[in-house]
Short mmCIF file of C-alpha atoms in Angstrom, two decimals:
data_model
loop_
_atom_site.label_atom_id
_atom_site.label_comp_id
_atom_site.label_asym_id
_atom_site.label_seq_id
_atom_site.Cartn_x
_atom_site.Cartn_y
_atom_site.Cartn_z
CA MET A 1 0.00 0.00 0.00
CA SER A 2 1.36 3.44 -0.91
CA THR A 3 1.72 6.23 1.64
CA GLU A 4 -1.15 8.13 0.02
CA GLN A 5 -3.43 5.08 0.17
CA HIS A 6 -2.49 4.40 3.80
CA ASN A 7 -3.17 8.01 4.84
CA SER A 8 -6.51 7.90 3.01
CA SER A 9 -7.39 4.66 4.78
CA ARG A 10 -6.63 6.21 8.16
CA LEU A 11 -8.72 9.27 7.30
CA ASN A 12 -11.66 7.04 6.40
CA VAL A 13 -11.34 5.19 9.73
CA ALA A 14 -11.40 8.50 11.60
CA THR A 15 -14.44 9.63 9.59
CA ASP A 16 -16.27 6.37 10.28
CA LEU A 17 -15.55 6.67 14.02
CA ARG A 18 -17.07 10.16 14.04
CA VAL A 19 -20.34 8.80 12.66
CA GLY A 20 -20.42 5.99 15.18
CA ILE A 21 -19.11 3.09 13.06
CA SER A 22 -16.40 1.13 14.90
CA LEU A 23 -13.66 -0.32 12.70
CA PRO A 24 -10.52 -2.18 13.83
CA LEU A 25 -7.28 -0.25 13.89
CA THR A 26 -4.52 -1.28 11.52
CA ASP A 27 -1.14 -2.38 12.90
CA VAL A 28 0.37 0.97 11.98
CA ASP A 29 -2.41 2.91 13.70
CA ALA A 30 -2.02 0.85 16.87
CA THR A 31 1.72 1.44 16.87
CA ILE A 32 1.23 5.18 16.64
CA ILE A 33 -1.24 5.17 19.55
CA LEU A 34 0.95 2.94 21.72
CA SER A 35 3.93 5.18 20.99
CA HIS A 36 1.88 8.18 22.22
CA ILE A 37 0.95 6.29 25.38
CA ASP A 38 4.62 5.44 26.03
CA GLN A 39 5.56 9.10 25.62
CA ARG A 40 2.80 10.10 28.01
CA GLN A 41 3.99 7.60 30.61
CA SER A 42 7.55 8.83 30.20
CA PHE A 43 6.41 12.43 30.62
CA LEU A 44 4.64 11.52 33.85
CA GLY A 45 7.56 9.45 35.12
CA GLY A 46 10.12 10.38 37.76
CA THR A 47 9.65 11.45 41.37
CA VAL A 48 6.03 12.20 42.24
CA SER A 49 4.91 14.47 45.07
CA ARG A 50 2.49 12.93 47.54
CA VAL A 51 -0.19 14.29 49.83
CA GLN A 52 0.45 14.16 53.56
CA LEU A 53 -2.39 13.38 55.97
CA ALA A 54 -1.49 13.98 59.63
CA LEU A 55 -3.93 12.45 62.11
CA ASN A 56 -4.27 12.71 65.86
CA VAL A 57 -4.68 9.28 67.46
CA SER A 58 -5.46 8.30 71.03
CA ASP A 59 -3.35 5.12 71.03
CA LEU A 60 -0.36 4.97 68.72
CA ASP A 61 0.13 1.19 68.84
CA GLU A 62 -3.52 0.50 68.03
CA ALA A 63 -3.46 3.06 65.20
CA ILE A 64 -0.29 1.55 63.72
CA GLY A 65 -1.94 -1.87 63.76
CA PHE A 66 -5.08 -0.58 62.05
CA TYR A 67 -3.38 1.47 59.32
CA SER A 68 -0.85 -1.30 58.63
CA LYS A 69 -3.82 -3.52 57.74
CA LEU A 70 -5.77 -0.81 55.93
CA PHE A 71 -2.92 0.04 53.55
CA ALA A 72 -1.11 -3.33 53.66
CA SER A 73 2.02 -1.43 54.66
CA THR A 74 4.45 -1.11 57.56
CA PRO A 75 5.54 2.19 59.16
CA ALA A 76 8.54 3.95 57.66
CA LYS A 77 9.33 5.58 61.01
CA VAL A 78 8.19 4.94 64.59
CA ARG A 79 9.23 7.22 67.45
CA PRO A 80 7.74 7.98 70.88
CA GLY A 81 4.22 9.28 70.23
CA TYR A 82 4.80 9.42 66.47
CA ALA A 83 4.75 7.20 63.37
CA ASN A 84 4.59 7.71 59.64
CA PHE A 85 3.83 5.53 56.63
CA ALA A 86 5.26 6.15 53.15
CA ILE A 87 2.50 4.46 51.16
CA ALA A 88 3.13 3.76 47.47
CA ASP A 89 -0.45 3.00 46.39
CA PRO A 90 -2.18 5.36 46.80
CA PRO A 91 0.76 7.80 47.01
CA LEU A 92 0.35 9.05 50.59
CA LYS A 93 2.45 10.17 53.53
CA LEU A 94 0.33 9.14 56.51
CA VAL A 95 1.42 10.66 59.82
CA LEU A 96 0.08 9.47 63.18
CA ILE A 97 0.47 11.72 66.22
CA GLU A 98 -0.47 10.37 69.62
CA ASN A 99 -2.69 12.94 71.32
CA ARG A 100 -4.85 11.32 73.97
CA GLU A 101 -6.30 14.59 75.29
CA GLY A 102 -7.21 16.18 71.97
CA ARG A 103 -8.33 13.23 69.86
CA GLY A 104 -11.89 12.55 70.99
CA THR A 105 -13.93 9.89 69.13
CA GLY A 106 -15.21 9.59 65.59
CA ILE A 107 -14.03 12.35 63.28
CA GLY A 108 -13.84 14.89 66.10
CA GLY A 109 -10.26 16.02 66.61
CA ALA A 110 -8.97 13.51 64.04
CA LEU A 111 -7.27 15.95 61.67
CA ASN A 112 -4.02 17.56 62.76
CA HIS A 113 -2.97 19.16 59.49
CA LEU A 114 -2.47 18.48 55.78
CA GLY A 115 0.52 18.75 53.52
CA VAL A 116 2.35 17.84 50.35
CA GLU A 117 5.78 16.23 50.50
CA VAL A 118 8.01 17.24 47.59
CA GLU A 119 11.38 16.12 46.29
CA ASP A 120 13.72 18.91 47.43
CA THR A 121 14.11 22.48 48.66
CA ALA A 122 13.91 23.83 45.11
CA LYS A 123 10.38 22.45 44.83
CA VAL A 124 9.46 24.10 48.14
CA SER A 125 10.82 27.42 46.84
CA GLN A 126 8.89 27.06 43.59
CA ALA A 127 5.69 26.37 45.54
CA THR A 128 6.33 29.39 47.78
CA SER A 129 6.76 31.69 44.78
CA ARG A 130 3.65 30.34 43.07
CA LEU A 131 1.47 30.63 46.17
CA SER A 132 2.70 34.18 46.84
CA ARG A 133 2.00 35.19 43.22
CA ASP A 134 -1.51 33.82 43.63
CA GLY A 135 -2.10 36.09 46.61
CA LEU A 136 -1.85 33.55 49.45
CA ALA A 137 -0.15 34.45 52.72
CA THR A 138 2.84 32.13 53.19
CA THR A 139 5.08 31.34 56.14
CA GLU A 140 8.45 29.79 55.39
CA GLU A 141 10.50 27.61 57.72
CA HIS A 142 14.05 26.57 56.91
CA GLU A 143 15.93 23.65 58.47
CA THR A 144 13.30 23.33 61.17
CA THR A 145 13.22 20.17 63.27
CA CYS A 146 9.80 18.59 63.19
CA CYS A 147 8.50 15.01 63.12
CA TYR A 148 11.94 13.69 64.05
CA ALA A 149 13.30 15.19 60.83
CA VAL A 150 15.00 18.36 59.61
CA GLN A 151 12.77 20.02 57.01
CA ASP A 152 12.33 23.01 54.73
CA LYS A 153 8.69 24.01 54.30
CA VAL A 154 6.12 26.66 53.55
CA TRP A 155 2.73 26.96 55.29
CA VAL A 156 -0.59 28.34 54.03
CA GLU A 157 -4.14 28.21 55.42
CA ASP A 158 -7.36 27.59 53.56
CA PRO A 159 -10.38 29.94 54.02
CA ASP A 160 -11.43 27.97 57.12
CA SER A 161 -7.92 28.19 58.63
CA THR A 162 -6.99 24.57 57.89
CA PRO A 163 -3.17 24.48 57.77
CA TRP A 164 -1.35 23.02 54.78
CA GLU A 165 2.41 22.58 54.52
CA ILE A 166 4.52 21.94 51.43
CA TYR A 167 7.77 20.47 52.67
CA THR A 168 10.85 18.38 52.00
CA VAL A 169 12.84 16.25 54.43
CA LEU A 170 16.52 17.23 54.56
CA ALA A 171 17.75 14.72 57.15
CA ASP A 172 16.66 12.48 59.98
CA ALA A 173 16.74 13.96 63.48
CA PRO A 174 17.86 12.11 66.62
CA VAL A 175 15.18 10.76 68.93
CA GLU A 176 16.38 13.03 71.74
CA ALA A 177 15.52 16.06 69.59
CA GLY A 178 11.85 15.13 70.04
CA SER A 179 9.07 15.37 67.50
CA CYS A 180 8.78 19.10 68.13
CA GLY A 181 12.46 19.94 68.18
CA ASP A 182 11.93 23.54 67.07
CA ALA A 183 9.46 25.10 69.51
CA SER A 184 8.94 28.10 67.20
CA SER A 185 7.65 25.99 64.30
CA ILE A 186 4.02 26.17 63.25
CA CYS A 187 3.51 22.44 63.76
CA CYS A 188 4.29 22.93 67.45
CA GLU A 189 1.79 25.77 67.62
CA LEU A 190 -0.82 23.47 66.08
CA GLN A 191 -0.30 20.95 68.84
CA SER A 192 -0.60 23.56 71.58
CA GLU A 193 -3.95 24.61 70.07
CA VAL A 194 -5.29 21.04 70.18
CA ALA A 195 -3.86 20.01 73.54
CA PRO A 196 -1.68 22.34 75.63
CA ALA A 197 0.33 19.44 77.06
CA ALA A 198 1.18 17.91 73.68
CA THR A 199 4.77 18.03 72.45
CA THR A 200 4.45 16.33 69.06
CA CYS A 201 4.14 17.91 65.67
CA CYS A 202 3.64 17.17 61.98
#
C-alpha cells in the first residue's frame, strides 16, 4: 500500500468513528497510539509528590496496627508518640500523632494538618513563589526540626484556617531532639492549640 493510500485509509477510519461506526485499527495505527501512550507515561515518570495526611490518634500502637492492615504497609518511622507511613499505592504520607487529650472519638479532633511532601528544597521554593504570586499568605521555615526530621517548608491556610504545609525532608533527626524539636515551628503551635500538654508535631 502506498503512503497516500495508507493516509486515506486512516482518514476514512477517523471519519467512520465520528459517525459511530467502529472499525478495527490497523497495525500501523495501533503502533502510533501505543507510541503516544509510552511518551505520556515517560512524561509523567520520575519522582512524584504525595499528599500528607497527619492524624491525631489516642493510642499509637492501636493506630499503627489498624493502618498497617488498611494500607497493607508497615511504618517507615516509629518514634515515641509518632509514626509515619510512606504508602506507594495510593501515594500518601500518613502521619500518626499520639494525642490522647485532643483526639476525641469519631471524626472529632482527628485531623491535625495536611501537607504535600516534595522532592527537594527547590520544589518548596517554587511552591512558595507560586502561592505568593496567587495572593496567598505564606510562612516559610528553613531547616526546622519537626516530626523527628529536619525540614524546609512553607505553610498556608485555607479559608477555614486549615493548615497546609509543602515540605521536604533534609535529614533524619535524633530521637532526643523530640518530634517538636523547634518550639517556634508552626507544627508545634498546632499541637498547643489542640492540647496544651502535647509536644508532638507534623
